[in-house]
Amino acid sequence: MLTVEDLTVAFGPTTAVRGVTLHAAPGTVTGILGANGAGKSTTLLGIHGRVPRSSGRIVLDGQDVTGHDTRALVRAGLALCPENRRLFPGLTIEDNLLVGAHGQGRKVRRQRLRGIYDRFGWVHARRAEPAGRLSGGQQQTVAIARALMSDPRLVLLDEPSSGLSPVAVDEVGEALRDIARAGTAVLLVEQNVRLVRQLCSTAWVIAHGEITAHGTVAELFAAGAVSDAYLGKATVPPDSGS
Ligand SMILES: Nc1ncnc2c1ncn2[C@@H]1O[C@H](COP(=O)(O)OP(=O)(O)OP(=O)(O)O)[C@@H](O)[C@H]1O
Ligand SMILES: [Mg+2]
């Protein structure tokens, strides 16, 4: 279980995230929904210690990990799959995966690779190819697999469906469902409403850096909170960007 309390992140005079409190439970996919610029990515980066926080407490399975740097957070079980993938295109698929298990012994790394290859057969078949040769959807799958190489208890995912074809979105969705079924908590930032409806049990709605609603996805849609988040308070129309 992840608990984030009172997370605030400012970039100079701009407070991108203000007093965000949220939870994500094991075995479920929890959504973070909101318009472009609402503070979704900054929330994930703040949780993962990639941007300086002005306030905030991060607790993972009862362990306070607030002071941990990114490497220690990964060791504690918190993995981040950032926006726009970020595979190393010149490295092989396997070497990209191994980056996710950095610092582990050879035996553990081999074990985890085997787990990934069992789950994604085509990744095994193409493991020696440069990652840059994969399609967008395939690269996203490898990026998710790389996050899994740290054997996380919680995965933070930032818009995994961005730029993918409907078929590739379904593949990514299937992979995320499997990950949650295996007992991992997934915290998902996603603008693809269909994917949110399919995957997320509950979601947090964020607007202008603050949480404005929380509930089951069905409740949020029924209450209009989701359309408010995407349309009503958007500074940029949601179909003009990612
Ligand atoms: N490194 C940065 N320096 C300055 N401002 C930033 C930085 N990163 C984000 N911001 C600002 O913080 C606010 C929230 O940005 P963030 O990237 O978290 O939004 P988002 O909800 O992920 O949007 P999108 O849906 O477009 O990805 C925006 O106003 C953005 O301009
Ligand atoms: Mg973002």
Short mmCIF file of C-alpha atoms and ligand atoms in Angstrom, two decimals:
data_model
loop_
_atom_site.label_atom_id
_atom_site.label_comp_id
_atom_site.label_asym_id
_atom_site.label_seq_id
_atom_site.Cartn_x
_atom_site.Cartn_y
_atom_site.Cartn_z
CA MET A 1 0.00 0.00 0.00
CA LEU A 2 1.27 3.45 -0.95
CA THR A 3 0.24 6.51 1.02
CA VAL A 4 1.21 9.98 -0.13
CA GLU A 5 0.46 12.79 2.31
CA ASP A 6 0.49 16.50 1.60
CA LEU A 7 2.82 16.41 -1.41
CA THR A 8 3.81 19.84 -2.68
CA VAL A 9 6.21 20.48 -5.56
CA ALA A 10 7.15 23.94 -6.77
CA PHE A 11 9.26 24.98 -9.74
CA GLY A 12 10.45 28.43 -8.78
CA PRO A 13 7.33 30.59 -8.46
CA THR A 14 5.06 27.90 -9.98
CA THR A 15 3.50 25.46 -7.53
CA ALA A 16 2.78 22.50 -9.80
CA VAL A 17 1.40 20.20 -7.07
CA ARG A 18 -0.15 21.42 -3.85
CA GLY A 19 -1.00 19.32 -0.79
CA VAL A 20 -1.72 16.12 -2.70
CA THR A 21 -2.81 13.20 -0.52
CA LEU A 22 -3.61 9.85 -2.13
CA HIS A 23 -3.45 6.08 -1.67
CA ALA A 24 -2.87 3.11 -3.96
CA ALA A 25 -3.69 -0.44 -2.87
CA PRO A 26 -1.90 -3.67 -3.85
CA GLY A 27 -3.53 -5.77 -6.55
CA THR A 28 -5.37 -2.80 -8.04
CA VAL A 29 -4.82 -0.14 -10.68
CA THR A 30 -5.44 3.33 -9.24
CA GLY A 31 -5.86 6.20 -11.68
CA ILE A 32 -4.70 9.80 -11.58
CA LEU A 33 -6.85 11.80 -13.96
CA GLY A 34 -6.65 15.40 -15.06
CA ALA A 35 -6.17 17.85 -17.89
CA ASN A 36 -2.89 18.77 -19.54
CA GLY A 37 -0.75 20.69 -17.08
CA ALA A 38 -2.85 19.61 -14.06
CA GLY A 39 0.20 18.22 -12.24
CA LYS A 40 -0.12 14.47 -12.90
CA SER A 41 3.45 13.85 -14.05
CA THR A 42 4.82 16.11 -11.34
CA THR A 43 2.90 14.08 -8.75
CA LEU A 44 4.56 10.86 -9.95
CA LEU A 45 7.98 12.51 -10.13
CA GLY A 46 7.47 13.93 -6.65
CA ILE A 47 6.54 10.53 -5.24
CA HIS A 48 9.64 9.03 -6.87
CA GLY A 49 12.01 11.72 -5.62
CA ARG A 50 12.87 12.97 -9.12
CA VAL A 51 11.87 16.56 -8.35
CA PRO A 52 12.42 18.43 -5.08
CA ARG A 53 9.41 18.47 -2.76
CA SER A 54 8.52 21.39 -0.53
CA SER A 55 6.38 19.07 1.59
CA GLY A 56 5.14 15.53 1.54
CA ARG A 57 5.36 12.19 3.26
CA ILE A 58 5.65 8.95 1.27
CA VAL A 59 4.84 5.67 3.05
CA LEU A 60 5.18 2.31 1.33
CA ASP A 61 3.78 -0.74 3.13
CA GLY A 62 4.09 1.04 6.46
CA GLN A 63 7.69 2.10 5.83
CA ASP A 64 8.35 5.82 5.70
CA VAL A 65 10.48 6.30 2.57
CA THR A 66 10.18 10.09 2.41
CA GLY A 67 13.91 10.76 2.72
CA HIS A 68 14.98 8.06 0.27
CA ASP A 69 16.67 9.00 -2.99
CA THR A 70 15.46 7.42 -6.24
CA ARG A 71 17.81 4.45 -5.99
CA ALA A 72 16.72 3.67 -2.43
CA LEU A 73 13.07 4.03 -3.46
CA VAL A 74 13.55 1.44 -6.19
CA ARG A 75 15.16 -0.86 -3.64
CA ALA A 76 12.17 -0.30 -1.34
CA GLY A 77 9.86 -1.45 -4.14
CA LEU A 78 8.81 1.72 -5.96
CA ALA A 79 9.35 1.73 -9.74
CA LEU A 80 8.61 4.55 -12.18
CA CYS A 81 7.85 4.20 -15.87
CA PRO A 82 8.11 7.83 -16.97
CA GLU A 83 6.34 9.78 -19.71
CA ASN A 84 7.67 9.14 -23.24
CA ARG A 85 9.26 5.79 -22.42
CA ARG A 86 12.99 6.62 -22.43
CA LEU A 87 14.48 3.36 -23.57
CA PHE A 88 18.10 3.53 -24.70
CA PRO A 89 17.59 3.05 -28.46
CA GLY A 90 21.14 1.91 -29.18
CA LEU A 91 21.19 -0.72 -26.42
CA THR A 92 19.69 -4.15 -26.94
CA ILE A 93 16.29 -4.92 -25.50
CA GLU A 94 17.93 -7.17 -22.92
CA ASP A 95 20.40 -4.50 -21.84
CA ASN A 96 17.52 -2.04 -21.49
CA LEU A 97 15.74 -4.53 -19.26
CA LEU A 98 18.88 -5.07 -17.18
CA VAL A 99 19.02 -1.34 -16.42
CA GLY A 100 15.84 -1.93 -14.39
CA ALA A 101 17.65 -4.42 -12.15
CA HIS A 102 20.72 -2.24 -11.67
CA GLY A 103 22.63 -3.08 -8.50
CA GLN A 104 21.28 -6.63 -8.24
CA GLY A 105 23.52 -9.68 -8.40
CA ARG A 106 23.88 -11.72 -11.56
CA LYS A 107 21.65 -14.51 -10.33
CA VAL A 108 18.77 -12.21 -9.41
CA ARG A 109 19.04 -10.36 -12.70
CA ARG A 110 18.89 -13.64 -14.65
CA GLN A 111 15.88 -14.76 -12.61
CA ARG A 112 13.99 -11.55 -13.26
CA LEU A 113 14.83 -11.64 -16.97
CA ARG A 114 13.39 -15.13 -17.07
CA GLY A 115 10.19 -13.83 -15.43
CA ILE A 116 9.87 -11.10 -18.06
CA TYR A 117 10.56 -13.50 -20.92
CA ASP A 118 7.97 -15.94 -19.59
CA ARG A 119 5.41 -13.16 -19.54
CA PHE A 120 6.32 -11.54 -22.88
CA GLY A 121 7.40 -14.22 -25.33
CA TRP A 122 8.15 -11.84 -28.19
CA VAL A 123 10.50 -9.81 -25.98
CA HIS A 124 12.57 -12.96 -25.48
CA ALA A 125 12.62 -13.62 -29.21
CA ARG A 126 13.87 -10.11 -29.98
CA ARG A 127 16.08 -9.59 -26.89
CA ALA A 128 19.32 -9.09 -28.84
CA GLU A 129 17.91 -6.38 -31.13
CA PRO A 130 18.45 -2.67 -30.51
CA ALA A 131 15.46 -1.22 -28.65
CA GLY A 132 15.26 1.61 -31.20
CA ARG A 133 14.10 -0.89 -33.78
CA LEU A 134 10.85 -1.64 -31.90
CA SER A 135 7.52 0.01 -32.63
CA GLY A 136 6.13 2.52 -30.16
CA GLY A 137 3.82 -0.02 -28.55
CA GLN A 138 6.58 -2.59 -28.30
CA GLN A 139 8.92 -0.03 -26.74
CA GLN A 140 6.25 0.81 -24.20
CA THR A 141 5.87 -2.85 -23.29
CA VAL A 142 9.65 -3.09 -22.82
CA ALA A 143 9.61 0.09 -20.71
CA ILE A 144 6.96 -1.46 -18.46
CA ALA A 145 8.96 -4.70 -18.35
CA ARG A 146 12.05 -2.71 -17.39
CA ALA A 147 10.13 -1.20 -14.47
CA LEU A 148 9.14 -4.73 -13.43
CA MET A 149 12.81 -5.82 -13.42
CA SER A 150 13.19 -4.12 -10.02
CA ASP A 151 10.48 -6.50 -8.69
CA PRO A 152 8.40 -3.55 -7.45
CA ARG A 153 5.56 -3.53 -4.99
CA LEU A 154 4.26 -0.40 -6.67
CA VAL A 155 4.65 0.80 -10.25
CA LEU A 156 4.06 4.44 -11.19
CA LEU A 157 3.14 4.73 -14.86
CA ASP A 158 2.86 7.97 -16.79
CA GLU A 159 0.58 7.80 -19.86
CA PRO A 160 1.63 4.38 -21.14
CA SER A 161 -0.93 4.54 -23.96
CA SER A 162 0.33 7.84 -25.33
CA GLY A 163 0.89 7.69 -29.09
CA LEU A 164 -0.08 4.02 -29.39
CA SER A 165 -2.48 2.35 -31.80
CA PRO A 166 -5.70 0.88 -30.35
CA VAL A 167 -4.25 -2.63 -30.59
CA ALA A 168 -1.06 -1.59 -28.81
CA VAL A 169 -3.14 0.16 -26.12
CA ASP A 170 -4.99 -3.11 -25.54
CA GLU A 171 -1.67 -4.96 -25.20
CA VAL A 172 -0.39 -2.47 -22.66
CA GLY A 173 -3.72 -2.67 -20.82
CA GLU A 174 -3.48 -6.45 -20.68
CA ALA A 175 0.07 -6.24 -19.31
CA LEU A 176 -1.03 -3.79 -16.60
CA ARG A 177 -3.97 -5.99 -15.63
CA ASP A 178 -1.59 -8.95 -15.24
CA ILE A 179 0.77 -6.91 -13.11
CA ALA A 180 -2.04 -5.88 -10.77
CA ARG A 181 -3.39 -9.42 -10.65
CA ALA A 182 0.02 -10.60 -9.47
CA GLY A 183 -0.47 -8.36 -6.41
CA THR A 184 1.51 -5.27 -7.40
CA ALA A 185 -0.04 -1.86 -6.87
CA VAL A 186 -0.25 0.23 -10.02
CA LEU A 187 -0.64 4.01 -9.96
CA LEU A 188 -1.60 5.05 -13.47
CA VAL A 189 -1.65 8.49 -15.07
CA GLU A 190 -3.71 8.12 -18.21
CA GLN A 191 -5.75 10.27 -20.57
CA ASN A 192 -7.21 7.33 -22.47
CA VAL A 193 -10.67 7.19 -20.91
CA ARG A 194 -11.42 3.73 -22.23
CA LEU A 195 -8.26 2.32 -20.65
CA VAL A 196 -9.08 4.05 -17.37
CA ARG A 197 -12.56 2.52 -17.37
CA GLN A 198 -11.16 -0.91 -18.15
CA LEU A 199 -8.34 -0.95 -15.63
CA CYS A 200 -8.87 1.39 -12.72
CA SER A 201 -10.95 0.48 -9.71
CA THR A 202 -10.62 3.91 -8.13
CA ALA A 203 -9.08 7.17 -9.25
CA TRP A 204 -7.97 10.56 -8.01
CA VAL A 205 -8.83 13.62 -10.02
CA ILE A 206 -6.32 16.45 -10.06
CA ALA A 207 -6.87 19.99 -11.32
CA HIS A 208 -4.42 22.89 -11.05
CA GLY A 209 -2.16 20.82 -8.82
CA GLU A 210 -4.80 19.83 -6.28
CA ILE A 211 -6.93 16.73 -5.75
CA THR A 212 -10.53 17.66 -6.52
CA ALA A 213 -12.28 14.30 -6.42
CA HIS A 214 -11.75 10.65 -5.50
CA GLY A 215 -13.91 7.59 -5.87
CA THR A 216 -14.62 4.59 -8.01
CA VAL A 217 -14.21 5.31 -11.69
CA ALA A 218 -17.96 4.72 -12.18
CA GLU A 219 -18.79 7.27 -9.48
CA LEU A 220 -16.40 9.84 -10.91
CA PHE A 221 -17.84 9.50 -14.39
CA ALA A 222 -21.41 9.63 -13.06
CA ALA A 223 -20.64 12.77 -11.05
CA GLY A 224 -19.07 14.48 -14.05
CA ALA A 225 -15.77 14.81 -12.20
CA VAL A 226 -13.83 13.27 -15.06
CA SER A 227 -15.26 15.47 -17.78
CA ASP A 228 -14.65 18.48 -15.54
CA ALA A 229 -11.05 17.39 -15.17
CA TYR A 230 -10.48 16.90 -18.86
CA LEU A 231 -12.65 19.63 -20.31
CA GLY A 232 -13.98 22.15 -17.83
CA LYS A 233 -10.79 23.28 -16.23
CA ALA A 234 -8.33 22.37 -18.96
CA THR A 235 -5.93 25.12 -19.97
CA VAL A 236 -5.21 23.26 -23.21
CA PRO A 237 -7.89 21.24 -25.03
CA PRO A 238 -7.20 17.57 -24.22
CA ASP A 239 -7.13 16.50 -27.88
CA SER A 240 -4.49 19.03 -28.88
CA GLY A 241 -1.57 17.43 -27.05
CA SER A 242 -0.65 13.86 -26.14
N1 LIG B 1 10.56 21.14 -14.74
C1 LIG B 1 9.61 22.06 -14.70
N2 LIG B 1 9.90 23.37 -14.56
C2 LIG B 1 8.94 24.30 -14.49
N3 LIG B 1 7.62 24.02 -14.54
C3 LIG B 1 7.27 22.75 -14.67
C4 LIG B 1 8.23 21.70 -14.77
N4 LIG B 1 7.56 20.53 -14.90
C5 LIG B 1 6.26 20.84 -14.89
N5 LIG B 1 6.07 22.16 -14.75
C6 LIG B 1 4.78 22.86 -14.68
O1 LIG B 1 3.99 22.22 -13.70
C7 LIG B 1 2.63 22.13 -14.13
C8 LIG B 1 2.20 20.67 -14.10
O2 LIG B 1 2.93 19.94 -15.09
P1 LIG B 1 2.80 18.36 -15.27
O3 LIG B 1 3.83 17.96 -16.25
O4 LIG B 1 2.84 17.73 -13.93
O5 LIG B 1 1.34 18.23 -15.87
P2 LIG B 1 0.57 16.95 -16.40
O6 LIG B 1 -0.70 16.87 -15.63
O7 LIG B 1 1.45 15.77 -16.37
O8 LIG B 1 0.23 17.38 -17.90
P3 LIG B 1 0.20 16.52 -19.27
O9 LIG B 1 -1.15 15.86 -19.30
O10 LIG B 1 0.29 17.56 -20.34
O11 LIG B 1 1.33 15.54 -19.26
C9 LIG B 1 2.58 22.76 -15.51
O12 LIG B 1 2.14 24.08 -15.36
C10 LIG B 1 4.02 22.74 -15.98
O13 LIG B 1 4.29 23.81 -16.83
MG MG B 2 2.28 14.58 -17.86
#
